[in-house]
PDB file of C-alpha atoms in Angstrom:
ATOM      1  CA  MET A  24       0.000   0.000   0.000  1.00  0.00           C
ATOM      2  CA  ASP A  25       1.463   3.396  -0.982  1.00  0.00           C
ATOM      3  CA  LYS A  26       1.600   6.277   1.500  1.00  0.00           C
ATOM      4  CA  GLN A  27      -1.371   8.157   0.036  1.00  0.00           C
ATOM      5  CA  LYS A  28      -3.677   5.147   0.313  1.00  0.00           C
ATOM      6  CA  GLU A  29      -2.365   4.447   3.802  1.00  0.00           C
ATOM      7  CA  MET A  30      -3.107   8.033   4.857  1.00  0.00           C
ATOM      8  CA  ILE A  31      -6.628   7.741   3.428  1.00  0.00           C
ATOM      9  CA  GLU A  32      -7.180   4.608   5.525  1.00  0.00           C
ATOM     10  CA  MET A  33      -5.815   6.432   8.568  1.00  0.00           C
ATOM     11  CA  CYS A  34      -8.289   9.268   7.981  1.00  0.00           C
ATOM     12  CA  LYS A  35     -11.125   6.751   7.860  1.00  0.00           C
ATOM     13  CA  GLU A  36      -9.976   5.252  11.151  1.00  0.00           C
ATOM     14  CA  LEU A  37      -9.514   8.688  12.775  1.00  0.00           C
ATOM     15  CA  ARG A  38     -12.789  10.002  11.324  1.00  0.00           C
ATOM     16  CA  LEU A  39     -11.297  12.868   9.365  1.00  0.00           C
ATOM     17  CA  PRO A  40     -13.565  12.916   6.284  1.00  0.00           C
ATOM     18  CA  SER A  41     -12.505  16.330   4.976  1.00  0.00           C
ATOM     19  CA  ILE A  42      -8.778  15.493   5.029  1.00  0.00           C
ATOM     20  CA  ARG A  43      -9.551  12.116   3.465  1.00  0.00           C
ATOM     21  CA  SER A  44     -11.430  13.863   0.659  1.00  0.00           C
ATOM     22  CA  LEU A  45      -8.489  16.184   0.047  1.00  0.00           C
ATOM     23  CA  LEU A  46      -6.108  13.222  -0.100  1.00  0.00           C
ATOM     24  CA  GLU A  47      -8.371  11.375  -2.505  1.00  0.00           C
ATOM     25  CA  GLN A  48      -8.338  14.385  -4.828  1.00  0.00           C
ATOM     26  CA  GLY A  49      -4.575  14.059  -5.000  1.00  0.00           C
ATOM     27  CA  ALA A  50      -4.016  17.079  -7.215  1.00  0.00           C
ATOM     28  CA  LEU A  51      -4.249  19.349  -4.166  1.00  0.00           C
ATOM     29  CA  PHE A  52      -0.729  18.263  -3.220  1.00  0.00           C
ATOM     30  CA  GLU A  53       0.503  20.277  -6.173  1.00  0.00           C
ATOM     31  CA  GLN A  54      -1.104  23.490  -4.877  1.00  0.00           C
ATOM     32  CA  HIS A  55       1.005  23.631  -1.703  1.00  0.00           C
ATOM     33  CA  THR A  56       4.710  24.287  -1.636  1.00  0.00           C
ATOM     34  CA  SER A  57       5.492  22.132   1.410  1.00  0.00           C
ATOM     35  CA  PRO A  58       3.990  19.316   3.489  1.00  0.00           C
ATOM     36  CA  ALA A  59       3.501  21.849   6.308  1.00  0.00           C
ATOM     37  CA  ASP A  60       1.443  24.103   4.010  1.00  0.00           C
ATOM     38  CA  PHE A  61      -0.747  21.185   2.978  1.00  0.00           C
ATOM     39  CA  LEU A  62      -1.162  19.986   6.570  1.00  0.00           C
ATOM     40  CA  TYR A  63      -2.198  23.486   7.679  1.00  0.00           C
ATOM     41  CA  PHE A  64      -4.724  23.738   4.831  1.00  0.00           C
ATOM     42  CA  ALA A  65      -6.066  20.233   5.470  1.00  0.00           C
ATOM     43  CA  LEU A  66      -6.486  20.726   9.227  1.00  0.00           C
ATOM     44  CA  LYS A  67      -8.163  24.103   8.702  1.00  0.00           C
ATOM     45  CA  GLN A  68     -10.588  22.554   6.199  1.00  0.00           C
ATOM     46  CA  GLU A  69     -11.369  19.713   8.608  1.00  0.00           C
ATOM     47  CA  MET A  70     -12.127  22.155  11.428  1.00  0.00           C
ATOM     48  CA  GLU A  71     -14.377  24.309   9.249  1.00  0.00           C
ATOM     49  CA  ASP A  72     -16.271  21.306   7.896  1.00  0.00           C
ATOM     50  CA  ARG A  73     -16.609  19.816  11.386  1.00  0.00           C
ATOM     51  CA  TYR A  74     -18.106  23.092  12.592  1.00  0.00           C
ATOM     52  CA  VAL A  75     -20.673  22.978   9.775  1.00  0.00           C
ATOM     53  CA  ARG A  76     -21.461  19.313  10.464  1.00  0.00           C
ATOM     54  CA  ALA A  77     -21.922  20.053  14.177  1.00  0.00           C
ATOM     55  CA  LYS A  78     -24.513  22.727  13.377  1.00  0.00           C
ATOM     56  CA  ALA A  79     -26.407  20.373  11.075  1.00  0.00           C
ATOM     57  CA  ASN A  80     -26.228  17.590  13.671  1.00  0.00           C
ATOM     58  CA  ARG A  81     -27.623  19.812  16.438  1.00  0.00           C
ATOM     59  CA  ILE A  82     -30.548  20.777  14.185  1.00  0.00           C
ATOM     60  CA  ARG A  83     -31.165  17.114  13.311  1.00  0.00           C
ATOM     61  CA  LEU A  84     -31.096  15.984  16.951  1.00  0.00           C
ATOM     62  CA  ALA A  85     -33.402  18.825  18.023  1.00  0.00           C
ATOM     63  CA  ASN A  86     -36.347  16.897  16.553  1.00  0.00           C
ATOM     64  CA  PHE A  87     -37.962  19.874  14.775  1.00  0.00           C
ATOM     65  CA  PRO A  88     -41.096  18.781  12.887  1.00  0.00           C
ATOM     66  CA  GLU A  89     -40.079  21.034   9.989  1.00  0.00           C
ATOM     67  CA  LYS A  90     -37.468  23.647   9.198  1.00  0.00           C
ATOM     68  CA  LYS A  91     -38.827  27.149   9.812  1.00  0.00           C
ATOM     69  CA  LEU A  92     -36.369  30.045   9.810  1.00  0.00           C
ATOM     70  CA  LEU A  93     -36.896  33.416  11.442  1.00  0.00           C
ATOM     71  CA  GLU A  94     -35.995  35.044   8.120  1.00  0.00           C
ATOM     72  CA  GLU A  95     -39.061  33.408   6.574  1.00  0.00           C
ATOM     73  CA  LEU A  96     -41.444  35.084   9.026  1.00  0.00           C
ATOM     74  CA  ASP A  97     -43.590  37.886   7.672  1.00  0.00           C
ATOM     75  CA  VAL A  98     -42.884  40.273  10.537  1.00  0.00           C
ATOM     76  CA  GLU A  99     -45.648  42.650   9.426  1.00  0.00           C
ATOM     77  CA  ALA A 100     -48.181  39.837   9.780  1.00  0.00           C
ATOM     78  CA  LEU A 101     -47.044  38.913  13.305  1.00  0.00           C
ATOM     79  CA  PRO A 102     -48.998  40.200  16.311  1.00  0.00           C
ATOM     80  CA  GLN A 103     -47.520  43.572  17.250  1.00  0.00           C
ATOM     81  CA  ASN A 104     -46.139  42.435  20.603  1.00  0.00           C
ATOM     82  CA  ALA A 105     -44.173  39.635  18.916  1.00  0.00           C
ATOM     83  CA  ALA A 106     -42.906  41.850  16.085  1.00  0.00           C
ATOM     84  CA  VAL A 107     -41.582  44.468  18.509  1.00  0.00           C
ATOM     85  CA  ARG A 108     -39.807  41.957  20.730  1.00  0.00           C
ATOM     86  CA  LEU A 109     -38.412  39.690  18.028  1.00  0.00           C
ATOM     87  CA  PRO A 110     -35.060  41.537  17.598  1.00  0.00           C
ATOM     88  CA  HIS A 111     -34.311  41.118  21.306  1.00  0.00           C
ATOM     89  CA  LEU A 112     -35.328  37.450  21.331  1.00  0.00           C
ATOM     90  CA  LYS A 113     -33.053  36.740  18.339  1.00  0.00           C
ATOM     91  CA  GLU A 114     -30.060  37.709  20.471  1.00  0.00           C
ATOM     92  CA  LEU A 115     -30.724  34.511  22.489  1.00  0.00           C
ATOM     93  CA  LYS A 116     -29.861  36.191  25.779  1.00  0.00           C
ATOM     94  CA  PHE A 117     -32.849  34.400  27.316  1.00  0.00           C
ATOM     95  CA  ILE A 118     -30.909  31.132  26.986  1.00  0.00           C
ATOM     96  CA  GLN A 119     -27.832  32.521  28.713  1.00  0.00           C
ATOM     97  CA  GLU A 120     -30.027  33.983  31.450  1.00  0.00           C
ATOM     98  CA  LYS A 121     -32.072  30.747  31.762  1.00  0.00           C
ATOM     99  CA  GLN A 122     -35.379  32.497  31.109  1.00  0.00           C
ATOM    100  CA  ASN A 123     -38.559  31.114  29.584  1.00  0.00           C
ATOM    101  CA  ILE A 124     -40.540  32.388  26.612  1.00  0.00           C
ATOM    102  CA  LEU A 125     -44.303  31.887  26.669  1.00  0.00           C
ATOM    103  CA  LEU A 126     -46.027  32.438  23.323  1.00  0.00           C
ATOM    104  CA  ILE A 127     -49.714  32.774  24.195  1.00  0.00           C
ATOM    105  CA  GLY A 128     -52.434  33.469  21.666  1.00  0.00           C
ATOM    106  CA  SER A 129     -54.688  32.556  18.796  1.00  0.00           C
ATOM    107  CA  PRO A 130     -54.114  29.591  16.440  1.00  0.00           C
ATOM    108  CA  GLY A 131     -52.289  30.435  13.238  1.00  0.00           C
ATOM    109  CA  THR A 132     -50.486  33.539  14.489  1.00  0.00           C
ATOM    110  CA  GLY A 133     -46.946  32.164  14.049  1.00  0.00           C
ATOM    111  CA  LYS A 134     -46.286  30.735  17.514  1.00  0.00           C
ATOM    112  CA  THR A 135     -44.773  27.456  16.321  1.00  0.00           C
ATOM    113  CA  HIS A 136     -42.859  29.122  13.478  1.00  0.00           C
ATOM    114  CA  LEU A 137     -41.370  31.634  15.910  1.00  0.00           C
ATOM    115  CA  ALA A 138     -40.481  28.902  18.418  1.00  0.00           C
ATOM    116  CA  ILE A 139     -38.796  26.703  15.787  1.00  0.00           C
ATOM    117  CA  GLY A 140     -36.986  29.701  14.299  1.00  0.00           C
ATOM    118  CA  LEU A 141     -35.529  30.609  17.685  1.00  0.00           C
ATOM    119  CA  GLY A 142     -34.631  26.960  18.223  1.00  0.00           C
ATOM    120  CA  ILE A 143     -32.716  26.774  14.941  1.00  0.00           C
ATOM    121  CA  GLU A 144     -30.904  30.020  15.775  1.00  0.00           C
ATOM    122  CA  ALA A 145     -29.932  28.431  19.101  1.00  0.00           C
ATOM    123  CA  CYS A 146     -28.618  25.309  17.352  1.00  0.00           C
ATOM    124  CA  LEU A 147     -26.510  27.448  15.007  1.00  0.00           C
ATOM    125  CA  ALA A 148     -25.139  29.316  18.031  1.00  0.00           C
ATOM    126  CA  GLY A 149     -23.960  26.061  19.599  1.00  0.00           C
ATOM    127  CA  TYR A 150     -26.797  25.346  22.036  1.00  0.00           C
ATOM    128  CA  LYS A 151     -28.329  21.922  22.601  1.00  0.00           C
ATOM    129  CA  VAL A 152     -32.049  22.106  21.749  1.00  0.00           C
ATOM    130  CA  TYR A 153     -35.012  19.728  21.933  1.00  0.00           C
ATOM    131  CA  PHE A 154     -38.450  20.246  20.375  1.00  0.00           C
ATOM    132  CA  THR A 155     -41.587  18.311  21.328  1.00  0.00           C
ATOM    133  CA  SER A 156     -45.324  18.723  21.394  1.00  0.00           C
ATOM    134  CA  VAL A 157     -47.016  18.527  24.791  1.00  0.00           C
ATOM    135  CA  ALA A 158     -48.869  15.355  23.779  1.00  0.00           C
ATOM    136  CA  SER A 159     -45.657  13.650  22.654  1.00  0.00           C
ATOM    137  CA  LEU A 160     -43.790  14.705  25.805  1.00  0.00           C
ATOM    138  CA  VAL A 161     -46.491  13.368  28.133  1.00  0.00           C
ATOM    139  CA  ASN A 162     -46.540  10.067  26.232  1.00  0.00           C
ATOM    140  CA  GLN A 163     -42.744   9.821  26.517  1.00  0.00           C
ATOM    141  CA  LEU A 164     -42.922  10.488  30.238  1.00  0.00           C
ATOM    142  CA  LYS A 165     -45.564   7.818  30.778  1.00  0.00           C
ATOM    143  CA  GLU A 166     -43.628   5.284  28.712  1.00  0.00           C
ATOM    144  CA  SER A 167     -40.424   6.084  30.609  1.00  0.00           C
ATOM    145  CA  ARG A 168     -42.204   5.591  33.927  1.00  0.00           C
ATOM    146  CA  SER A 169     -43.602   2.245  32.766  1.00  0.00           C
ATOM    147  CA  ALA A 170     -40.182   1.120  31.552  1.00  0.00           C
ATOM    148  CA  ARG A 171     -38.540   2.391  34.754  1.00  0.00           C
ATOM    149  CA  THR A 172     -36.277   4.713  32.746  1.00  0.00           C
ATOM    150  CA  LEU A 173     -37.856   7.943  34.002  1.00  0.00           C
ATOM    151  CA  ARG A 174     -34.770   9.083  35.915  1.00  0.00           C
ATOM    152  CA  SER A 175     -32.628   8.669  32.798  1.00  0.00           C
ATOM    153  CA  PHE A 176     -35.127  10.731  30.821  1.00  0.00           C
ATOM    154  CA  GLU A 177     -35.128  13.400  33.549  1.00  0.00           C
ATOM    155  CA  LEU A 178     -31.344  13.749  33.451  1.00  0.00           C
ATOM    156  CA  LYS A 179     -31.379  14.091  29.666  1.00  0.00           C
ATOM    157  CA  PHE A 180     -34.269  16.579  29.792  1.00  0.00           C
ATOM    158  CA  GLU A 181     -32.423  18.799  32.276  1.00  0.00           C
ATOM    159  CA  LYS A 182     -29.268  19.008  30.159  1.00  0.00           C
ATOM    160  CA  TYR A 183     -30.803  20.687  27.116  1.00  0.00           C
ATOM    161  CA  ASP A 184     -29.942  24.387  26.885  1.00  0.00           C
ATOM    162  CA  LEU A 185     -33.376  25.002  25.356  1.00  0.00           C
ATOM    163  CA  VAL A 186     -36.520  22.872  25.326  1.00  0.00           C
ATOM    164  CA  ILE A 187     -39.440  23.899  23.106  1.00  0.00           C
ATOM    165  CA  ILE A 188     -42.848  22.525  24.104  1.00  0.00           C
ATOM    166  CA  ASP A 189     -45.522  23.128  21.509  1.00  0.00           C
ATOM    167  CA  GLU A 190     -49.332  23.122  21.626  1.00  0.00           C
ATOM    168  CA  LEU A 191     -50.161  23.357  25.317  1.00  0.00           C
ATOM    169  CA  GLY A 192     -53.935  23.523  25.494  1.00  0.00           C
ATOM    170  CA  TYR A 193     -54.893  21.384  22.498  1.00  0.00           C
ATOM    171  CA  ILE A 194     -55.439  18.319  24.674  1.00  0.00           C
ATOM    172  CA  SER A 195     -56.095  17.846  28.388  1.00  0.00           C
ATOM    173  CA  PHE A 196     -54.341  15.316  30.613  1.00  0.00           C
ATOM    174  CA  ASP A 197     -55.244  12.739  33.181  1.00  0.00           C
ATOM    175  CA  LYS A 198     -53.841  13.135  36.701  1.00  0.00           C
ATOM    176  CA  GLU A 199     -50.690  11.144  35.952  1.00  0.00           C
ATOM    177  CA  GLY A 200     -49.894  13.135  32.793  1.00  0.00           C
ATOM    178  CA  ALA A 201     -50.469  16.485  34.500  1.00  0.00           C
ATOM    179  CA  GLU A 202     -48.232  15.579  37.441  1.00  0.00           C
ATOM    180  CA  LEU A 203     -45.436  14.260  35.197  1.00  0.00           C
ATOM    181  CA  LEU A 204     -45.504  17.385  33.039  1.00  0.00           C
ATOM    182  CA  PHE A 205     -45.494  19.608  36.123  1.00  0.00           C
ATOM    183  CA  THR A 206     -42.516  17.756  37.595  1.00  0.00           C
ATOM    184  CA  HIS A 207     -40.418  17.940  34.446  1.00  0.00           C
ATOM    185  CA  LEU A 208     -41.156  21.575  33.720  1.00  0.00           C
ATOM    186  CA  SER A 209     -40.303  22.343  37.337  1.00  0.00           C
ATOM    187  CA  LEU A 210     -36.921  20.632  36.862  1.00  0.00           C
ATOM    188  CA  ARG A 211     -35.958  23.327  34.353  1.00  0.00           C
ATOM    189  CA  ALA A 212     -37.441  26.332  36.166  1.00  0.00           C
ATOM    190  CA  GLY A 213     -34.648  28.824  36.795  1.00  0.00           C
ATOM    191  CA  ARG A 214     -32.033  26.332  35.566  1.00  0.00           C
ATOM    192  CA  ALA A 215     -32.493  26.306  31.795  1.00  0.00           C
ATOM    193  CA  ALA A 216     -34.587  28.026  29.135  1.00  0.00           C
ATOM    194  CA  THR A 217     -37.922  26.699  27.899  1.00  0.00           C
ATOM    195  CA  ILE A 218     -40.232  27.964  25.153  1.00  0.00           C
ATOM    196  CA  ILE A 219     -43.907  27.051  25.463  1.00  0.00           C
ATOM    197  CA  THR A 220     -46.620  27.796  22.919  1.00  0.00           C
ATOM    198  CA  SER A 221     -50.266  27.787  23.970  1.00  0.00           C
ATOM    199  CA  ASN A 222     -53.596  28.790  22.503  1.00  0.00           C
ATOM    200  CA  LEU A 223     -54.980  29.286  26.030  1.00  0.00           C
ATOM    201  CA  THR A 224     -54.523  32.254  28.353  1.00  0.00           C
ATOM    202  CA  PHE A 225     -53.147  31.422  31.802  1.00  0.00           C
ATOM    203  CA  GLU A 226     -56.634  31.699  33.321  1.00  0.00           C
ATOM    204  CA  ARG A 227     -57.692  28.721  31.201  1.00  0.00           C
ATOM    205  CA  TRP A 228     -54.744  26.392  31.893  1.00  0.00           C
ATOM    206  CA  GLU A 229     -56.799  24.699  34.590  1.00  0.00           C
ATOM    207  CA  GLU A 230     -58.875  23.266  31.732  1.00  0.00           C
ATOM    208  CA  VAL A 231     -55.779  21.260  30.764  1.00  0.00           C
ATOM    209  CA  PHE A 232     -54.444  20.277  34.198  1.00  0.00           C
ATOM    210  CA  HIS A 233     -57.775  19.914  36.071  1.00  0.00           C
ATOM    211  CA  ASP A 234     -56.093  20.893  39.342  1.00  0.00           C
ATOM    212  CA  PRO A 235     -56.197  24.527  40.512  1.00  0.00           C
ATOM    213  CA  VAL A 236     -53.293  24.129  42.960  1.00  0.00           C
ATOM    214  CA  LEU A 237     -51.009  22.414  40.433  1.00  0.00           C
ATOM    215  CA  THR A 238     -52.003  24.890  37.697  1.00  0.00           C
ATOM    216  CA  SER A 239     -51.270  27.887  39.932  1.00  0.00           C
ATOM    217  CA  ALA A 240     -47.884  26.474  40.991  1.00  0.00           C
ATOM    218  CA  LEU A 241     -46.863  25.658  37.422  1.00  0.00           C
ATOM    219  CA  THR A 242     -47.934  29.060  36.083  1.00  0.00           C
ATOM    220  CA  ASP A 243     -46.012  30.787  38.850  1.00  0.00           C
ATOM    221  CA  ARG A 244     -42.803  28.877  38.080  1.00  0.00           C
ATOM    222  CA  LEU A 245     -43.026  29.243  34.312  1.00  0.00           C
ATOM    223  CA  THR A 246     -43.797  32.962  34.317  1.00  0.00           C
ATOM    224  CA  HIS A 247     -41.081  33.958  36.810  1.00  0.00           C
ATOM    225  CA  ARG A 248     -38.684  36.295  34.945  1.00  0.00           C
ATOM    226  CA  ALA A 249     -40.183  35.019  31.685  1.00  0.00           C
ATOM    227  CA  HIS A 250     -40.798  36.720  28.338  1.00  0.00           C
ATOM    228  CA  ILE A 251     -44.574  36.543  27.896  1.00  0.00           C
ATOM    229  CA  ILE A 252     -45.422  37.279  24.258  1.00  0.00           C
ATOM    230  CA  ASN A 253     -48.980  38.201  23.304  1.00  0.00           C
ATOM    231  CA  MET A 254     -49.734  36.252  20.109  1.00  0.00           C
ATOM    232  CA  ILE A 255     -53.392  37.227  19.814  1.00  0.00           C
ATOM    233  CA  GLY A 256     -54.215  38.339  16.307  1.00  0.00           C
ATOM    234  CA  GLY A 257     -55.425  37.311  12.881  1.00  0.00           C
ATOM    235  CA  SER A 258     -54.424  33.905  11.566  1.00  0.00           C
ATOM    236  CA  TYR A 259     -51.095  33.977   9.749  1.00  0.00           C
ATOM    237  CA  ARG A 260     -52.124  30.877   7.789  1.00  0.00           C
ATOM    238  CA  ILE A 261     -55.436  32.380   6.700  1.00  0.00           C
ATOM    239  CA  LEU A 262     -53.631  35.469   5.401  1.00  0.00           C
ATOM    240  CA  GLU A 263     -51.241  33.226   3.451  1.00  0.00           C
ATOM    241  CA  THR A 264     -54.163  31.245   2.042  1.00  0.00           C
ATOM    242  CA  LYS A 265     -55.962  34.400   0.935  1.00  0.00           C
ATOM    243  CA  GLU A 266     -52.805  35.684  -0.758  1.00  0.00           C
ATOM    244  CA  TRP A 267     -52.288  32.321  -2.478  1.00  0.00           C
ATOM    245  CA  MET A 268     -55.903  32.308  -3.698  1.00  0.00           C
ATOM    246  CA  LYS A 269     -55.503  35.869  -4.956  1.00  0.00           C
ATOM    247  CA  GLN A 270     -52.362  34.973  -6.906  1.00  0.00           C
ATOM    248  CA  SER A 271     -53.988  31.804  -8.245  1.00  0.00           C
ATOM    249  CA  ASN A 272     -57.060  33.772  -9.412  1.00  0.00           C
ATOM    250  CA  PHE A 273     -59.490  31.646  -7.390  1.00  0.00           C
TER     251      PHE A 273
END
């Protein structure tokens, strides 16, 4: 085996795909005046590519249901409170300061889009993010309890820099589900950032949890030092549909 092939095999073993690719191209040797020049170029390329791969991997592991970027938001169509506060939220200081964001308002006003967009920005900035719907999270918690892996799930849940919990209010829970959700949201209170979207005002959260004491305690913990964004307004999706129909001459 010649040295070039041997180095390619070494790169496979050491998991250096960018350097391996450069070696396989071969002709790149001719573009550098010394082995040190090539090594510097190759290592720099590997670092840059690894940085890009890490960003993509964080986005993949975040479990977003779809890719929605903040740049794709029609800011003029957002509820005014959200539009005004968006520039500050994009700075992601709420993650550093371990604060929550509560997006409360009407269906179709961009709550999920805004939450995912902030989550993707966080992934690109190097934060570990996890997205889930409330229904999916409660099911996971129940399954973990049944399988006696709840503590393992708790430890993993606590370590995310940002957790996004979507659609609070679309379904109600039984006593077990409400208590599990309360416990796990309480684990993050004041320790890490959480974004929650809900179509219900706080006064109506009891409809979901069916326990006034638990509801009051959870609301108190989630809203402490939190960014509460009023998302009441016209449906973003309906506006898009009307515009599409107008363009399609329906």
